[in-house]
Coordinates of C-alpha atoms in Angstrom, one line a residue:
Chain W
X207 CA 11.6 -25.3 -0.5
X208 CA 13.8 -22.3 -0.6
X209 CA 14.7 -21.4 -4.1
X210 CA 18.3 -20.7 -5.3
X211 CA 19.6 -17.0 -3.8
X212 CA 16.5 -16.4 -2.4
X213 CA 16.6 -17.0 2.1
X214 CA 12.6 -17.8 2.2
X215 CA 10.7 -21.2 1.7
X216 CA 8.5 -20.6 -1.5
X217 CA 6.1 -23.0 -2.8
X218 CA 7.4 -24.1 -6.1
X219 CA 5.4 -26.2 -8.6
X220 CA 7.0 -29.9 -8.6
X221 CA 6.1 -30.5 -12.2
X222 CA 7.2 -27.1 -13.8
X223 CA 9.5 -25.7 -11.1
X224 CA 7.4 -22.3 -11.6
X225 CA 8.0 -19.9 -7.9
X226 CA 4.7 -18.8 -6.6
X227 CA 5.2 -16.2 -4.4
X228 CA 2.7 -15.1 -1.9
X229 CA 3.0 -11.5 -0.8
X230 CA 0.7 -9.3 0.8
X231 CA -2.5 -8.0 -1.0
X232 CA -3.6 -4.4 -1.1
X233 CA -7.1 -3.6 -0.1
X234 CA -8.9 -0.3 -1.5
X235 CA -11.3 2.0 -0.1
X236 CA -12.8 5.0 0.1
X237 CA -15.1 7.2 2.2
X238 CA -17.8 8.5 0.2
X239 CA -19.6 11.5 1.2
X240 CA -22.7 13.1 0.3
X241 CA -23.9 16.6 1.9
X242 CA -22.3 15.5 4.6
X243 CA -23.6 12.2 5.2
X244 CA -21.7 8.9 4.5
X245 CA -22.2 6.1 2.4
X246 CA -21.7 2.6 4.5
X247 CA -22.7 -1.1 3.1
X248 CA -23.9 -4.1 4.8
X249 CA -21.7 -6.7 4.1
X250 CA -23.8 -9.5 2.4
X251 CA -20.9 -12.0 2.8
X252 CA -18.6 -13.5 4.9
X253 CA -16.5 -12.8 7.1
X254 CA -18.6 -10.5 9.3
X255 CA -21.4 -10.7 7.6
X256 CA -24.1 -8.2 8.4
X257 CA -21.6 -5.4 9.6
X258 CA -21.5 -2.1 8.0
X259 CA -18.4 -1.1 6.6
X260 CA -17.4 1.6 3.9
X261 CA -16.5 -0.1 0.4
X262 CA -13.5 -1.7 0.0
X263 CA -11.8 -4.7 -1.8
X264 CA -8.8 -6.0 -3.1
X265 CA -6.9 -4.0 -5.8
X266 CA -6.5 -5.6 -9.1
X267 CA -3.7 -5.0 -11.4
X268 CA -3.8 -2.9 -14.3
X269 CA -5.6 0.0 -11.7
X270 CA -4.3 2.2 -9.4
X271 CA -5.4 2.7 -5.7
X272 CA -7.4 5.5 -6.7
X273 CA -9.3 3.5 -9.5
X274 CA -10.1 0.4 -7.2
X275 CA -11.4 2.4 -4.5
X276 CA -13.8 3.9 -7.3
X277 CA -14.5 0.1 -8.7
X278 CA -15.1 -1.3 -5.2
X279 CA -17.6 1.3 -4.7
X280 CA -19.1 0.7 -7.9
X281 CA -19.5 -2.9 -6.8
X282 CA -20.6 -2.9 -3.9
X283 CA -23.1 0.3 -3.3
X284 CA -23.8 0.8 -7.0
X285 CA -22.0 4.3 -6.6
X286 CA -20.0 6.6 -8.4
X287 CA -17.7 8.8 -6.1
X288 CA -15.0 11.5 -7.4
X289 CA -11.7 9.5 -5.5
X290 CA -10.3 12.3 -3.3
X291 CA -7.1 11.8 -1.4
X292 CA -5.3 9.3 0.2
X293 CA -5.6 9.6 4.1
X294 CA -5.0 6.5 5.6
X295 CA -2.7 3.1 5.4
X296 CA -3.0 0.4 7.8
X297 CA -1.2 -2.7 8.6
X298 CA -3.2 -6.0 8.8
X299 CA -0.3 -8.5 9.5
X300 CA -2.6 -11.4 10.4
X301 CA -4.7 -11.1 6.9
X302 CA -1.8 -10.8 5.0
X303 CA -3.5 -7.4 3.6
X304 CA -2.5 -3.8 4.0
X305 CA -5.5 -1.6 3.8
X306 CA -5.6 1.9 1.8
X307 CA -8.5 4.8 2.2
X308 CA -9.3 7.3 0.1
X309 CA -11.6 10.4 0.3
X310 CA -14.2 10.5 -2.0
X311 CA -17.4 12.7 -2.9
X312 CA -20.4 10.5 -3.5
X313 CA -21.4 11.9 -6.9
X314 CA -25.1 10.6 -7.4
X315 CA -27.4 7.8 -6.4
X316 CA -26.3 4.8 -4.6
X317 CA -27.8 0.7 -4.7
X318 CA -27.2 -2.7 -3.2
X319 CA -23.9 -4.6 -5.1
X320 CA -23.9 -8.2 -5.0
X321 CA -21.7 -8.7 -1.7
X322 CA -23.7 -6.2 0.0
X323 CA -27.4 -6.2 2.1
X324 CA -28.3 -3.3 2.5
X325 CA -26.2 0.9 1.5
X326 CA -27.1 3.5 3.3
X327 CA -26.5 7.4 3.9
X328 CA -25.3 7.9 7.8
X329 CA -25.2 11.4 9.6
X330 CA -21.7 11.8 10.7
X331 CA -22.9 11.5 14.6
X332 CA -25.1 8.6 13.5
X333 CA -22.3 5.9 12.1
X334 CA -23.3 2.6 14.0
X335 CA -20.1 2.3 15.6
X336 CA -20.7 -0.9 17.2
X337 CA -21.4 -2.4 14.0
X338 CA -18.6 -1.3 11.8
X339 CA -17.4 -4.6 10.1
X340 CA -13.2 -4.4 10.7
X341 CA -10.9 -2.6 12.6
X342 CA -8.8 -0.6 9.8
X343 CA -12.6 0.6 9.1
X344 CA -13.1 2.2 12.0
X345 CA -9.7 3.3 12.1
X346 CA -10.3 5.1 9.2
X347 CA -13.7 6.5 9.8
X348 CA -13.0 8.0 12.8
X349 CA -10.0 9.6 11.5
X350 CA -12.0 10.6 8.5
X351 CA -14.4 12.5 11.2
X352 CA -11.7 14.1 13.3
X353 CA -9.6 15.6 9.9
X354 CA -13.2 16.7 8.2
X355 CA -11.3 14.3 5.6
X356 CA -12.9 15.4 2.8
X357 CA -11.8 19.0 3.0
X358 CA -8.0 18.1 4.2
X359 CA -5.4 17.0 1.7
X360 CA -2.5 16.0 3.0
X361 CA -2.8 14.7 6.3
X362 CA -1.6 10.9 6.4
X363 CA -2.7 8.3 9.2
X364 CA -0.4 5.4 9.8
X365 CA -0.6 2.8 12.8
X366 CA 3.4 2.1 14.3
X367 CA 2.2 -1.6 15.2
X368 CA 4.1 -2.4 18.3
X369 CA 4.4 -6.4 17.9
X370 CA 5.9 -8.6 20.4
Chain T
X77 CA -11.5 -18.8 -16.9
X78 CA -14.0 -16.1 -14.5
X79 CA -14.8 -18.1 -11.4
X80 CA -18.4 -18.5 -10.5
X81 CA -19.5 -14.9 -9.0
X82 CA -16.1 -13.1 -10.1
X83 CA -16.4 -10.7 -12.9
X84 CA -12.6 -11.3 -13.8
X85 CA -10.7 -14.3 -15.6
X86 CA -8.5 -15.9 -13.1
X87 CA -5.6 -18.5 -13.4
X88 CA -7.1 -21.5 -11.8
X89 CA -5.6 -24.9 -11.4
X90 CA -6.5 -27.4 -13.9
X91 CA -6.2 -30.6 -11.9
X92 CA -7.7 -29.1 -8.2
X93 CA -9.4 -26.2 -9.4
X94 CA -7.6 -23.5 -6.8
X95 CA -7.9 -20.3 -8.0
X96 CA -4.7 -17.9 -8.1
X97 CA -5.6 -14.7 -8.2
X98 CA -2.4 -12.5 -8.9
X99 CA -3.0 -9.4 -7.5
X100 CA -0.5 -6.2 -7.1
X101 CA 2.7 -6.2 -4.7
X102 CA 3.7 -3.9 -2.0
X103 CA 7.2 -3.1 -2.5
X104 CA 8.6 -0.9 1.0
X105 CA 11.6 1.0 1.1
X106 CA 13.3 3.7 3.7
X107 CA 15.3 6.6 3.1
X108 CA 18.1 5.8 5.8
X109 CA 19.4 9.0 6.9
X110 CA 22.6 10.4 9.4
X111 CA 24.5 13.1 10.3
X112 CA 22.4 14.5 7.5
X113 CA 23.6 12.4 4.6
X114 CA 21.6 9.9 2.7
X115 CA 22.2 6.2 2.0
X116 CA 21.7 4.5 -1.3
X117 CA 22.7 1.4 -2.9
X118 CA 24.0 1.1 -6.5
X119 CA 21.8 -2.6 -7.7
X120 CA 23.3 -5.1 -8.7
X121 CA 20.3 -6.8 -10.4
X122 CA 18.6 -6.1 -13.2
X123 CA 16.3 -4.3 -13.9
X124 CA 18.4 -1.3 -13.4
X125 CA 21.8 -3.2 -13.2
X126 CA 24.2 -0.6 -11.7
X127 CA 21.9 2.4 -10.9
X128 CA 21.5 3.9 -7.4
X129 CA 18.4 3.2 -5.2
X130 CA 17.1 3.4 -2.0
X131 CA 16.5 0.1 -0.2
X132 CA 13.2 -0.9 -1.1
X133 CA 12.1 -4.4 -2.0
X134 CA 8.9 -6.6 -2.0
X135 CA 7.0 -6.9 1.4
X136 CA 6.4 -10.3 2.8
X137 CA 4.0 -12.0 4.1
X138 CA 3.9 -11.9 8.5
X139 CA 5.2 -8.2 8.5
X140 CA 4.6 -4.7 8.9
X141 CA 5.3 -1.9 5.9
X142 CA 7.8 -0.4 8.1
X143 CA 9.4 -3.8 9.3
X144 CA 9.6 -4.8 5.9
X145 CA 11.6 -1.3 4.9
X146 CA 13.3 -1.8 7.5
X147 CA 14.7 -5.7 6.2
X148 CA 15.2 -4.3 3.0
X149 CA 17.4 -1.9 4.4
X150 CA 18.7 -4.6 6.4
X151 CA 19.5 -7.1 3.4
X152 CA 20.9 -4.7 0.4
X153 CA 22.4 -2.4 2.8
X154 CA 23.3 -4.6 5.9
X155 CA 22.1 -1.6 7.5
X156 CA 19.9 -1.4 10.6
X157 CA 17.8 1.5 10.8
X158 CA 14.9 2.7 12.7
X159 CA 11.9 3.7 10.6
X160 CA 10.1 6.9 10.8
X161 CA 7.1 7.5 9.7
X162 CA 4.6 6.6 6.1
X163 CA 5.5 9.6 3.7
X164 CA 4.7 8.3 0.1
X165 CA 2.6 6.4 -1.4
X166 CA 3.2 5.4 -5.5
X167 CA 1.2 3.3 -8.2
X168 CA 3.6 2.0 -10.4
X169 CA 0.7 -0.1 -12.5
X170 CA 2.4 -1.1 -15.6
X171 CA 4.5 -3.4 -13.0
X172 CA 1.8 -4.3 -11.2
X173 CA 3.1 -2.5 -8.1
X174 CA 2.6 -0.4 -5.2
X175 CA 5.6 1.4 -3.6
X176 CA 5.4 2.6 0.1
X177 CA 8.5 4.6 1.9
X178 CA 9.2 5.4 4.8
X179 CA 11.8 7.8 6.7
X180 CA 14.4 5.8 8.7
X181 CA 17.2 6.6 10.9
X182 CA 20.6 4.7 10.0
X183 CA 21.9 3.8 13.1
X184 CA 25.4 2.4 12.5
X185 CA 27.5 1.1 9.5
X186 CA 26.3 -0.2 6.3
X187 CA 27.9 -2.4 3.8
X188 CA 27.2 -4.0 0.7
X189 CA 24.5 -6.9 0.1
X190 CA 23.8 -9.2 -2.3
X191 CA 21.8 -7.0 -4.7
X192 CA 23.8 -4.4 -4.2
X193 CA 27.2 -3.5 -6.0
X194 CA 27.9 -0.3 -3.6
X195 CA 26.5 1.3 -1.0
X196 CA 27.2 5.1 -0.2
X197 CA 26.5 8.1 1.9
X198 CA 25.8 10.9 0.1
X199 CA 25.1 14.7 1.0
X200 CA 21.4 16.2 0.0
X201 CA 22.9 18.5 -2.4
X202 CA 25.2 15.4 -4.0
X203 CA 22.7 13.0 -5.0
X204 CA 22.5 11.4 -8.5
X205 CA 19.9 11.9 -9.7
X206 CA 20.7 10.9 -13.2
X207 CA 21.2 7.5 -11.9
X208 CA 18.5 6.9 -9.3
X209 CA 16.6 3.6 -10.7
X210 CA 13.0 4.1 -10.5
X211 CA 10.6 7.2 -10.9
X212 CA 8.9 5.9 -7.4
X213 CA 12.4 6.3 -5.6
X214 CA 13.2 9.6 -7.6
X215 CA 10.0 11.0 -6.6
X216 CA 10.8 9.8 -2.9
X217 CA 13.6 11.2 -2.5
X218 CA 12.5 14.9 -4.1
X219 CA 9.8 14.8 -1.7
X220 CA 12.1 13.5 1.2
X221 CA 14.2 16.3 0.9
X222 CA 11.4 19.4 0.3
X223 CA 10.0 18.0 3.3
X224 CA 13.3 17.9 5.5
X225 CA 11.7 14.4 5.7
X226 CA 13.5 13.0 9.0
X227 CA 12.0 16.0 10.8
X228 CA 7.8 16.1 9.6
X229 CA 5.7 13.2 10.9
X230 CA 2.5 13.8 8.5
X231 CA 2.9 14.7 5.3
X232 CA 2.2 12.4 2.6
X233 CA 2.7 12.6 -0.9
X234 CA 0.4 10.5 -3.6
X235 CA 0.6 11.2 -7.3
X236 CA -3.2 11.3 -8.6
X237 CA -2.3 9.6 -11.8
X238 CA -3.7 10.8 -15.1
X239 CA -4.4 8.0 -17.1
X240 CA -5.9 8.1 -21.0

């Protein structure tokens, strides 16, 4: 239904009358980098399972960006990384999800989290491009490489989506 | 309750056992420029009931950042604009919040929508800045204007937060 003053169908709980609203969900991420090699994980879940992708997951409330990029790293590569900059925000309209990457300097050992297979340190001309997980995270990666992201502040990549 | 595998309590369903996570919202906003003025709408919701703003409001699901600025714009300003480019970025966490804006190009008239009690061109030295709403949109429009923001594609501005 479409609540009072509002122009959008919502679902509304038909006991309670309660609006829950779905909105996009932020996802949080970061690059971590270690004498110049880069941390990746294999994801150990769906979907595309067996990819490698940096860590990343959806931001909870009560953090900021910053501190869920840290968390998800935590997570999922057992890692602690010093959170950088932001660098790069992507659009994924079919996921409902926009997607958020940080910098980051790997600041000591790394392990296997529970939604991941195997972590590992790449070279920077050694990232298995064919076998990066999702498209924001190659996005990212490769404009991470082309900026030498962790040494450049301020420089901000955004897709314009051209949508039929 | 924390789901099985989640480290987090979760409100889940009672009777079907869906989980509903409540995560943070993107709220997207431009800073509709012409002819070198700026427009901003005085709200007519609370919170903030009669303070100026730029129009920004929650991001829906099925749509860009920008094309949600730019339906913002559209709704409290009956304004059509066309959007620039990603120049801030703010964690408002105690609202559970992430705010996003954009430049934009007003290309016509504007008038006066629901939310909004007034809407008004103002010059860059003329802004009130004792009655902008929100910190996020304060901050977005100092930035904006160091940054002749219409006229740099780039540069993005992110507070690092310090938090105790």
């Amino acid at each position: 239904m479409v609540p009072k003053g509002d122009n959008r169908h919502r679902w509304v709980c038909a006991a309670c009358e309660t609006i829950h609203y779905q909105n996009p969900k932020v996802v949080v991420g970061c690059v971590p980098e270690q004498d110049g090699r880069i941390l990746l994980c294999k994801r150990a879940i769906q979907p595309r399972y067996g990819f490698w992708t940096v860590p990343a997951g959806f931001m909870e409330l009560g953090e900021t960006m910053a501190e869920g990029a840290a968390r998800e790293t935590l997570e999922e590569a057992c890692a602690e990384v010093s959170i950088g900059h932001l660098f790069a925000c992507v659009d994924v309209v079919q996921a409902g999800q926009v997607h958020v990457f940080f910098t980051g300097e790997l600041l000591g050992g790394y392990g296997v989290g529970e939604e991941t297979l195997e972590a590992d340190l790449f070279e920077k001309d050694q990232i298995p491009w064919d076998e990066i997980a999702f498209p924001s995270g190659y996005f990212a990666l490769k404009k991470y490489l082309e900026d030498d992201g962790i040494n450049n502040g301020t420089h901000l990549h955004w897709v314009r989506k051209k949508r039929s």
